[in-house]
Tab-separated table of C-alpha atoms in Angstrom:
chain	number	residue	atom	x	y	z
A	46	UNK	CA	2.826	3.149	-4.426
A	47	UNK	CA	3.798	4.030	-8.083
A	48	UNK	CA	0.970	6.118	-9.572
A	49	UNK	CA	-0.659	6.418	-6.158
A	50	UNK	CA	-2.200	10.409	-7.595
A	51	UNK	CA	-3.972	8.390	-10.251
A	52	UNK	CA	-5.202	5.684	-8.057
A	53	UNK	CA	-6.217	7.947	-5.203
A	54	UNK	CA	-8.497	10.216	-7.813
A	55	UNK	CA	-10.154	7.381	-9.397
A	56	UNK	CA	-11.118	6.409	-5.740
A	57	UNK	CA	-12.421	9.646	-5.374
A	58	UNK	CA	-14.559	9.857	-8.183
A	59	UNK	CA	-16.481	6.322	-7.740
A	60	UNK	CA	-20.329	7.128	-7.012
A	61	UNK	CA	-21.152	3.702	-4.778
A	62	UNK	CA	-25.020	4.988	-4.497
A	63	UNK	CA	-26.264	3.033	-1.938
A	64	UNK	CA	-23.591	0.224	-1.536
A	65	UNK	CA	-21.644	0.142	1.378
A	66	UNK	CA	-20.727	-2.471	3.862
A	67	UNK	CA	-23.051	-3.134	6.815
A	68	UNK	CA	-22.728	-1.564	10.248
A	69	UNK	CA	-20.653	-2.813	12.837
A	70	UNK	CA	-22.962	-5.082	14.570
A	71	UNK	CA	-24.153	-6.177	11.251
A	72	UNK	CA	-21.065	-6.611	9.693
A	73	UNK	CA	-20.220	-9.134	13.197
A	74	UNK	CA	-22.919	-11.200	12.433
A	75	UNK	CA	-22.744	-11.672	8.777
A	76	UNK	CA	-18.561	-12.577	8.924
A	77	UNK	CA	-19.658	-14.499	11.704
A	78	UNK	CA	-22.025	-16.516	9.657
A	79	UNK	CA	-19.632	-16.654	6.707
A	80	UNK	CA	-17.067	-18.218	9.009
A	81	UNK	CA	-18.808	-20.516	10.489
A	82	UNK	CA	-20.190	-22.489	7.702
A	83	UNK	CA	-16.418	-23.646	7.068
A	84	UNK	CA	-15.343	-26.941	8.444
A	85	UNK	CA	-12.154	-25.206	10.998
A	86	UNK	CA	-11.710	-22.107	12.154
A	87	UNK	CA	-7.846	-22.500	10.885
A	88	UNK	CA	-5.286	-24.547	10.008
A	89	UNK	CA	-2.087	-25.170	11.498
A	90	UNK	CA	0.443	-21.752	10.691
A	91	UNK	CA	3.231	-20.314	12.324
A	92	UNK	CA	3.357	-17.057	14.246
A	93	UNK	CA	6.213	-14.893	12.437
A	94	UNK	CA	5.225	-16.101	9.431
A	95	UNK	CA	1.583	-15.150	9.013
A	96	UNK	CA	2.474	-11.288	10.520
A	97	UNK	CA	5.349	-11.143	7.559
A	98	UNK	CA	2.533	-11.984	5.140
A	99	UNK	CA	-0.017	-9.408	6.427
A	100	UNK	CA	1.991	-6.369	6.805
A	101	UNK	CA	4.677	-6.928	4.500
A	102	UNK	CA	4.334	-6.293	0.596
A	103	UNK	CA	6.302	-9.006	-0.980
A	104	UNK	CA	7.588	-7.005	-3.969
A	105	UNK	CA	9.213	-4.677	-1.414
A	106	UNK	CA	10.406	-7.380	1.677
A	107	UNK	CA	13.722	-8.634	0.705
A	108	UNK	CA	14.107	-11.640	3.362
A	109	UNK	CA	12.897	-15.078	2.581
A	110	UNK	CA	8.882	-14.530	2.274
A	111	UNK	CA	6.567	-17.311	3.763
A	112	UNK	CA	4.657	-18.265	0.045
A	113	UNK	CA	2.870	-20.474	2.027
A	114	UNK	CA	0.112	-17.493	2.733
A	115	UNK	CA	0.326	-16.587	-0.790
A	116	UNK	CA	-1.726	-19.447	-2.809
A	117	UNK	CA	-1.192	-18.232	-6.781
A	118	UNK	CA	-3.886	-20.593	-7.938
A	119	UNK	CA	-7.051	-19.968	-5.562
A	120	UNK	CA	-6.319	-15.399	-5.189
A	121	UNK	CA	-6.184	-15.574	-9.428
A	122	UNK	CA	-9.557	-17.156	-9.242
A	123	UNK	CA	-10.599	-14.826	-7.052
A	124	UNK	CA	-9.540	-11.754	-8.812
A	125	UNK	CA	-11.255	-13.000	-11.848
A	126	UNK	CA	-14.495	-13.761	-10.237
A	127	UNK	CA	-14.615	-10.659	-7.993
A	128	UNK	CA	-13.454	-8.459	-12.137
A	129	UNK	CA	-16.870	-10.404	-13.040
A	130	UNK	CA	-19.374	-8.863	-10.488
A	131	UNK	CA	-21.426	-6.083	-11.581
A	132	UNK	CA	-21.953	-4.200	-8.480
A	133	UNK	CA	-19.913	-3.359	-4.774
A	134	UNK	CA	-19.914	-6.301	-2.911
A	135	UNK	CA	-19.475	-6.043	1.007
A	136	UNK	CA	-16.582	-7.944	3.088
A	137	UNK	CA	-19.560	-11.323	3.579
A	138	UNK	CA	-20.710	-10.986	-0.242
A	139	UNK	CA	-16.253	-11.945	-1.090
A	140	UNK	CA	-17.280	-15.200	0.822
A	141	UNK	CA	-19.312	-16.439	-1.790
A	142	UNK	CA	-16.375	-16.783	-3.959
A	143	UNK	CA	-16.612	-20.433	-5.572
A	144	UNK	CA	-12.385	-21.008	-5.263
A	145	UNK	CA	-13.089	-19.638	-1.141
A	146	UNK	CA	-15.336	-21.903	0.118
A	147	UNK	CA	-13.708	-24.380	-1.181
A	148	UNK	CA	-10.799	-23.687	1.569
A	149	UNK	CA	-10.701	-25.974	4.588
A	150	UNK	CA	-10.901	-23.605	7.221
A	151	UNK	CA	-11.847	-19.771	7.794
A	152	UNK	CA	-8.174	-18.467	7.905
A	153	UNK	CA	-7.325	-19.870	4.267
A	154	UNK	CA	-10.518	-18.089	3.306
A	155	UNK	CA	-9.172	-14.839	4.611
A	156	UNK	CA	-5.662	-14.954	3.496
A	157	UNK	CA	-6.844	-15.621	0.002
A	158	UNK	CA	-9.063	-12.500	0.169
A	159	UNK	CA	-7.114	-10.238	1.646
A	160	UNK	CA	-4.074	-11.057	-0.370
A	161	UNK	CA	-5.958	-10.505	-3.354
A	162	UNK	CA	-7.569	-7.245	-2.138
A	163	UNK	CA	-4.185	-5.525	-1.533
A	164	UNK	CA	-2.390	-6.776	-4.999
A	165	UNK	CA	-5.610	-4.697	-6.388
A	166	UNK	CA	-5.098	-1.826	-4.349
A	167	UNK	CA	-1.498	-1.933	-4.134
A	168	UNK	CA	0.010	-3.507	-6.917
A	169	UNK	CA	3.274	-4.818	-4.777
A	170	UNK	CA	2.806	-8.079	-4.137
A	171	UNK	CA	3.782	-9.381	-8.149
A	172	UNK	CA	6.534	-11.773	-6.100
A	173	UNK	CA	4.383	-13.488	-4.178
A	174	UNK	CA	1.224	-13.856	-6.199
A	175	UNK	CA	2.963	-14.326	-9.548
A	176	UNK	CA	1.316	-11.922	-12.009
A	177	UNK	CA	1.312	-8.025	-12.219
A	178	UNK	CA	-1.764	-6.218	-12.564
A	179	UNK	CA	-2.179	-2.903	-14.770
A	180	UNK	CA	-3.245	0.102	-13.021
A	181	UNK	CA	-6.241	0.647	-15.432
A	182	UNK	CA	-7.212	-3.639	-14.368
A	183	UNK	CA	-6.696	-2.912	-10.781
A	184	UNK	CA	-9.081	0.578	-11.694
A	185	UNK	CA	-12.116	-1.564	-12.862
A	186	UNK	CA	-11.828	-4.009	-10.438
A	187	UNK	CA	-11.650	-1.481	-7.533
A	188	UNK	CA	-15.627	-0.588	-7.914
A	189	UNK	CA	-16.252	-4.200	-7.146
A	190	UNK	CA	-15.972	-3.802	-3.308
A	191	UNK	CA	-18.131	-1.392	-1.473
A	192	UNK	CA	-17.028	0.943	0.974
A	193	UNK	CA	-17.149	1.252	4.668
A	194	UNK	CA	-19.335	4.602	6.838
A	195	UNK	CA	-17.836	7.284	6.299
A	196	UNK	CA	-17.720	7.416	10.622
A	197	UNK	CA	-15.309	4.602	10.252
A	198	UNK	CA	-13.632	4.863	7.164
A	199	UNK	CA	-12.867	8.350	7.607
A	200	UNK	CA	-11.622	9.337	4.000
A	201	UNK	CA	-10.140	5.688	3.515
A	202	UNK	CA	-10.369	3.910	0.093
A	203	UNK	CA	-12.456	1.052	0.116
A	204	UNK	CA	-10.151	-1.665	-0.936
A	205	UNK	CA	-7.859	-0.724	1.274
A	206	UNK	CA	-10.099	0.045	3.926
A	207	UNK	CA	-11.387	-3.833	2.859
A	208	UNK	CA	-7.502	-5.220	3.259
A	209	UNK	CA	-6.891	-4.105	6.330
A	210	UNK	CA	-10.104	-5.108	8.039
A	211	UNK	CA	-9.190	-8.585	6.510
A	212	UNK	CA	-5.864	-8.521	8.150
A	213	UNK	CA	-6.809	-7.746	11.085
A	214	UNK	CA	-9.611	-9.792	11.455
A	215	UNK	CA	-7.154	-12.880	10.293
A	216	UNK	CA	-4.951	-12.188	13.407
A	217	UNK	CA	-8.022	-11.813	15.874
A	218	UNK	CA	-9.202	-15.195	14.535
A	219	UNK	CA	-5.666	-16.864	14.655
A	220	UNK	CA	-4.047	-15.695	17.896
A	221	UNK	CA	-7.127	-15.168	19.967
A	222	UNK	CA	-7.424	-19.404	20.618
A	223	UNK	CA	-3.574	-19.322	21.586
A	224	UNK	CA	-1.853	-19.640	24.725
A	225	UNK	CA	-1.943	-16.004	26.494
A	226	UNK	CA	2.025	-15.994	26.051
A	227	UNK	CA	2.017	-16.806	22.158
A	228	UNK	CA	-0.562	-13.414	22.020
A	229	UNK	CA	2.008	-10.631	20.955
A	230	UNK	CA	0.587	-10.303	17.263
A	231	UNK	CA	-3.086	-8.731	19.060
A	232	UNK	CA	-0.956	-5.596	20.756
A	233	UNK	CA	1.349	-5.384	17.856
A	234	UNK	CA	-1.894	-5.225	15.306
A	235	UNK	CA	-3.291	-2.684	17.712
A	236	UNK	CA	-0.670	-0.831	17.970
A	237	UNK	CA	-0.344	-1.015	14.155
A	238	UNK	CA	-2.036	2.288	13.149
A	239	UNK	CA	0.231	4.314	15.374
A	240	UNK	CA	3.368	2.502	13.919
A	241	UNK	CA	2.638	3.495	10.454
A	242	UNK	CA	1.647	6.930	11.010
A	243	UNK	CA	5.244	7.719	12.951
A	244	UNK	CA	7.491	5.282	11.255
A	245	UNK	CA	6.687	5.089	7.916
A	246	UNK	CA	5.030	8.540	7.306
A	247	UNK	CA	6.639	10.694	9.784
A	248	UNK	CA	9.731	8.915	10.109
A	249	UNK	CA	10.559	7.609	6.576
A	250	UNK	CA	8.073	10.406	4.379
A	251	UNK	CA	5.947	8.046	2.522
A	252	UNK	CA	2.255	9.360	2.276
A	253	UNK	CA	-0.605	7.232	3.707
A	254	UNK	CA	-2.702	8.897	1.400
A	255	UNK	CA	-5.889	7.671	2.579
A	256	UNK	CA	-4.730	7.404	6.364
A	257	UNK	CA	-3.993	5.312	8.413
A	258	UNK	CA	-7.171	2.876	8.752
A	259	UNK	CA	-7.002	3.242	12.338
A	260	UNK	CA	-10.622	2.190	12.817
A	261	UNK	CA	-11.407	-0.066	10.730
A	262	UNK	CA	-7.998	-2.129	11.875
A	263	UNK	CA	-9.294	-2.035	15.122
A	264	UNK	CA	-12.954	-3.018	14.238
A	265	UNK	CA	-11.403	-6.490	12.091
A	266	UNK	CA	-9.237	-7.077	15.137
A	267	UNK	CA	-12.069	-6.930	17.492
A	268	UNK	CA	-14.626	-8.985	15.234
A	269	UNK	CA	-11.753	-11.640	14.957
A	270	UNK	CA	-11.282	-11.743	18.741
A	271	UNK	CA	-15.200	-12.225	19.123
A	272	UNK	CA	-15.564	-14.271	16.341
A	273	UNK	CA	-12.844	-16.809	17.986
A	274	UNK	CA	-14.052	-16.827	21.307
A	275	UNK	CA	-17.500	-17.652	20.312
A	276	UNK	CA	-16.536	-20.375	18.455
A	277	UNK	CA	-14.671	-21.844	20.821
A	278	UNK	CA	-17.664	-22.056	23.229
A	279	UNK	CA	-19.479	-23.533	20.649
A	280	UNK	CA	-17.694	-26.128	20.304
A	281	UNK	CA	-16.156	-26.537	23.715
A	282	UNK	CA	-19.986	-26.523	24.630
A	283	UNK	CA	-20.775	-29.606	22.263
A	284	UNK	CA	-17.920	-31.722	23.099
A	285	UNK	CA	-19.960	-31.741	26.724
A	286	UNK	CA	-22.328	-33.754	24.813
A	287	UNK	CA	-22.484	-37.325	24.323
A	288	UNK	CA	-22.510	-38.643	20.882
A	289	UNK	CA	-21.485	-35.637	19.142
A	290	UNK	CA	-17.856	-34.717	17.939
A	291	UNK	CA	-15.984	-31.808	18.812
A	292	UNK	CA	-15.678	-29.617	15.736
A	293	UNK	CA	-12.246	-28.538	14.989
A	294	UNK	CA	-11.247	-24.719	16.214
């Protein structure tokens, strides 16, 4: 990332007081909540696809890039509502977003999120979302989202701690519902960590300057999974009952 020194001090230097997002089996119940109050858990969406979107920046991937995952008009809103708030917001407080709950279904919800979480933190995904963004924009905005513990951040930034939590959790909730053969996104997203540290870093040379977000990858992962099972009881549960309609999964 161009200007990553700059980025990675003003990180440093952000006093978030007492903000920071909620404990794990907090956290679970709050995203919980904030998925459930949307009409389907997803939409329909194609394997390959939704994994190019989430680990891929756009402004760097040179094959065709699946825009579908990328909708300009709903993460601009976000970003300007989330440059409005006056205080860190946690991962359930982004939910609240006017331009999300509008979305049809959880996943939408996430994608818009999470793709406009890592054009803040990143700054490489101009292609696919349509506008650059300033370092000193992407700066203000940063203090916007709090971070995670320290025990499971350890040393990560909080946006991008907040991205990749997203991500993962987007692939729990997706794939988890699938056939058990159509499941090779979960190991690849576990394994995802590990790939970055020896391919990209160790491999190719470029930095993860605030890690590798091994923990908190694994904790969106496993909230998606739970999040998608428990769902689909629910609603496996009330189709057993007469007079009242399945809700869409």
């Amino acid at each position: 990332m161009q200007q990553y020194k700059s980025y990675q001090q003003f990180v440093n230097s952000v006093d978030y007081k007492k903000y920071q997002q909620p404990e794990d089996a907090n956290l679970l119940r709050a995203m919980q909540r904030s998925i459930s109050e949307f009409p389907e858990l997803r939409g329909p969406f194609q394997s390959i696809p939704l994994v190019t979107a989430l680990i891929s920046f756009t402004d760097d991937f040179r094959g065709p890039f699946p825009y579908l995952f990328f909708k300009r008009g709903p993460i601009k809103a976000f970003i300007e509502w989330l440059e409005n708030q006056n205080r860190p917001l946690t991962l359930p407080d982004l939910f609240l977003c006017p331009e999300v709950r509008r979305c049809e279904n959880a996943l939408d919800s996430i994608l818009i999120i999470h793709a406009a979480l890592r054009h803040i933190a990143r700054g490489r995904d101009t292609r696919a979302i349509g506008f650059p963004m300033s370092l000193e924009r992407r700066l203000l905005i940063s203090g916007n989202v709090a971070p995670f513990p320290e025990a499971v951040s350890c040393g990560g930034d909080p946006l991008g701690d907040a991205y990749h939590y997203l991500a993962n959790l987007a692939i729990g909730i997706a794939i988890t519902p699938e056939p058990l053969a159509s499941r090779w996104p979960i190991p690849l997203f576990r394994a995802g960590p590990y790939l970055m540290l020896w391919i990209r870093q160790r491999c190719f040379g470029s930095i993860l300057f605030f890690g590798n977000h091994r923990r908190i990858d694994h904790l969106g992962l496993s909230h998606g999974q739970f999040i998608a099972r428990e769902l689909s009881i629910k609603a496996a549960r009330l189709s057993d009952k007469p007079g009242i309609a399945k809700p869409s999964i």
